[in-house]
Amino acid sequence: MRLSRPAVAIAGVAALALALSACASGAGSADTSGSVAEPVRFGVALPQTGDQAQYGEYFEQGFELALAQINDAGGVDGRDVELVYEDTQADPAQAASVAQKFVDDASILSVLGDFGTPATAAGSPIYQAAGLAQFAFSASASTVTDPGDYIFATWVSQEYEAPRLAEFAAEQGDKAAVFYHDTDWGLNTHGFFAEGAEDAGLEEVYATGYNPESTDFRPLLLAAQAADPEVIVLISYAADGALITAQARELGIDVPIVGISSIYNQQFVELAADAAEGVQTLSYFTPANPDEKVQAFIADFAAEYDVETPPDYAIRAYDALSVVVQAAEQAATAGELTRESLRDALAEGSDFDTILYGPITFADNRRVVDADQYALVIRDGAFELRD
Amino acid sequence: MDILLAGIVGGSTYALLAVGVSLIFGVSNIVNFAQGSVFAAGGMLGWFFAEVLGWQLWAVLLGVIVFTSLLGFVIYLIAVRPLRAAPGIAVLLATFAAGIIIDNTSQRVFGAETRRFPPLLERSNLELFGFRFGTIAIVIIGVAVVCVTVLAIVLAKTRVGRAIRATSQDAEAAAQMGIPVARIQAVSFVVASALGGVAGVLVGMYFSNVSPSMGFTAGIQAFAAATIGGLGSLPGAIVGGLVLGVAEAFGVALWGDSVRQLITFGALILVLWIRPNGILGRRSTTASEPMTGTFFGAGKPVRLNRWVAVGLIAAGALVPLIAGDYLLRTGALVWIYALFALSVTLAGGFAGQIVLGQAGALAIGAYTSALLVTQAGWDFWASFVAAGLVAAIFSVVITAPTWRLRGHYVSMATLATGAFIAALALNLGGITNGARGIFGIPRPTVFGLSVNSATGMYLLTFAILVLALLVVSGLGSSHLGRTWAAVREDEIAAAASGIHPAAYKSLAFGLGSVLAGFAGALYAAQVTFIEPSQFGISLSVLAVTIAILGGLRAPMGAIVGAVILVGIPELFRPLADWRLLFYGVVLLLLILLRPQGIWARSDRVLGRRRRRASVESEVVS
């Protein structure tokens, strides 16, 4: 028999698919055979590929560290904890399919993720309708928990954080040039920042949104420079914030720079190098926090991944899993651990331990309302407590 | 003045990349979508040499040049050479797939993180009119000018140069004159990729950081710059890069960063309208260009028996009986993408125009429906109809001046239009809510009931798709369909018989946009959250890929293509981090093996087999 090329191709693809599904099911059965009781399983929706993959990498660092520690300590109710990762590329269209996949898998008790508001929001109606709790630990929009009582969010509302940043910036000067992400998060934050700035007596002489993926900020910085600001405010992530900082210093703009908590990442220092010196931020996290748990976490993280300070996103992921596991433990103690009892435990429980915020309790809108922040400054390539 | 300087330096980074794009287009008549990925790979490799291995600048550049030259040769060998006889669009998609593979390999090798590029040259030691810049900026401009000068001398004075010019003027005639056209094309890929790699290192140094995913946007900017300057013209690439850079710098300084895309694609559209061959481009001497009708003869659509068709529809409708909700949720997405790709089939398969900007029409449909339902309180079905109409009207008006263009230029103009619409959605915050997006879009309703379940969405999208499929098939075999076929197969002959080709192309495109608008309304209801960045160029390319891979001439092809292209990434879920890489590989393989589409019989292959059979019979006798 002579096969035509298309037939060979189709056969090849089919064989590959078979092999893949065999791998998948093989891996699944290998994991379950180890422990006596069925493992407690949580889904994770995150970008493992595509343009946002670097955030997915941070997530996995946090999750894997938390998972290892939880299982070493005996898991939940004597059962091992297992994470099921699904790649969404942070694409809302795929996030909806992944949400349904988790909903269909009856062994999944809660889902953590996704990265950013769009992909998170695309999954929410499906989780809500199915009664599966979505733990949105990296979506900041003020509307994120609106789809219903199964959606929880840990990002502190910008309503509290942004005005504080305005006060913080006002300490440095009266006239501010503000750079914010032209995204849902950036626009919201800037809105609250502007209100706070008025109260703090800080004048916004220049404010501009920008695409986080842009690389050339010189035209914006030149326009900002023309407005003669006394302080530059970054409502940015670490990578793009570092780029703005570096390019500002290269252009000879040497006014103080303050950034919002999400620039807190060693990557900021690595990318901006010398330009990072003196940049200040308000952060929920500081390596200088004397709390025993925080110090232990920093040591463990450094031992596992060989970095001095854990990135903000890894901490958020670590906390997300540990909060859900604490709630699961409470639900299992009170009765049977189900999707519903886990949701109730999250809603009704109080003072869940976290690294980032300290103990947290969810408010009526299932969000973390507020938490203390530390004033940090970059000195000699490290974030230090500002005195 | 300082902004002008910032624009010139920024623009010269575009120019550096645009030279490569223009060179390959000039020689091979190919739009190389992988150029941006080569650039990013060069940047990452440069980072590795400089930061991790601690090499000097000259060694870094040398290493990157060697590597990216090889990469360019491999791209040519794998993605371009095997498709010599295939339609131009197949090559474009193959380079797109190659780009996905390169980006994701680099992401696996170097990690996804943004890295700091060590400052091997000064970045702020000079000052002019208050603008501080560094040696690196001078070097970037210098390298761009030197490259073009050297290339120009080579092209004008040497044997290879004359061969390249001959090939770019008329490849067939050149081949007949004994010029090794294939080798010349390979050379153009090697040179362009080496330039791309150098650009990666220099631009990485200038912006002080590099990341594996920086290639796509840079590639598109370079492509826009090359087209503005005149595709195929090397000085044009420099001029185009500088013009774009300066325009962006002023626009961004005045109105903010979000107008960047608006300016890039707005300028591209304007240039294509007013001076299609670019500022410095010459009118192409070859009469027939790829992507026009003549090349579509390669495959004939498979005809479906009526009963088989009914059976397939029934099977599709009965899937919910056996499938889980996850499969249905994915299935609904497949049908939405199939409907979306049908719009490409209408314009491309019927009227012979590859349109690369259908994400624009999809976006208009999605926004129209979402806004009418959430803001104006319309019923879903009223908004659904409005979505199709508004998408069609917008698309037809914006592309009206485009249809007198030919070949590649139509594809580029539509690509620019699609991207322009997404940029508009970002900038018209008052209407579209800008980057905040539209939240909580309700599911469709049928007889007052909300279609919330996976089964409901599946059946709804399937029913609409089947209806659209029947209408499109009907159109294909109607009088109108035959007129389109006439325009597609021979535009000049059609015009001579009194048919107005531009009007018929526009009609096919408009009807296609209606379908894309419908698909947009369904997309909004399926995803429930929309924001401008969802409707990027990748989505337009996906629609074309679905239509081409399925078989451009047959409406059924859009369905086959959608099942495969949405299905494969879902199938590859167990691969986690490697998923997108394997997707790229499979995409490339499919294009290589079935350039005429899956839902099509290949005349070419049949012919070869027949020839082989006759040779064998001769040997036997």
XYZ file of C-alpha atoms in Angstrom, chain A residues 215-216 218, chain B residues 6-19 39 136-137 140-141 144 195-196 199-200 202-207 218 221-222 225 237-238 241-242 245 248 260:
44
model
C 9.928 50.191 24.735
C 10.589 53.797 23.728
C 11.674 59.093 25.442
C 14.207 61.163 19.826
C 12.064 60.317 16.800
C 15.053 60.011 14.500
C 16.850 57.642 16.861
C 13.668 55.635 17.498
C 12.944 55.613 13.779
C 16.392 54.335 12.928
C 15.678 51.239 15.032
C 12.656 50.643 12.786
C 14.784 51.341 9.728
C 17.350 48.740 10.714
C 14.653 46.075 10.788
C 12.750 47.419 7.805
C 15.824 47.008 5.576
C 15.315 40.185 15.686
C 24.707 53.757 20.817
C 22.239 56.044 19.045
C 22.370 52.532 15.288
C 21.968 55.270 12.708
C 21.579 51.422 9.246
C 20.700 42.391 9.783
C 17.780 41.434 12.005
C 19.258 45.082 15.032
C 18.269 42.896 17.989
C 21.697 47.276 18.985
C 18.055 47.974 19.779
C 18.364 45.828 22.910
C 21.288 47.970 24.004
C 19.484 51.192 23.153
C 16.369 50.333 25.163
C 8.840 45.207 16.290
C 6.464 48.237 12.929
C 9.313 47.308 10.591
C 8.054 51.253 7.898
C 13.151 51.327 4.226
C 15.397 53.892 5.929
C 11.616 54.023 9.332
C 12.619 57.624 10.018
C 9.747 57.187 14.033
C 5.297 58.560 16.341
C 1.308 54.952 18.609
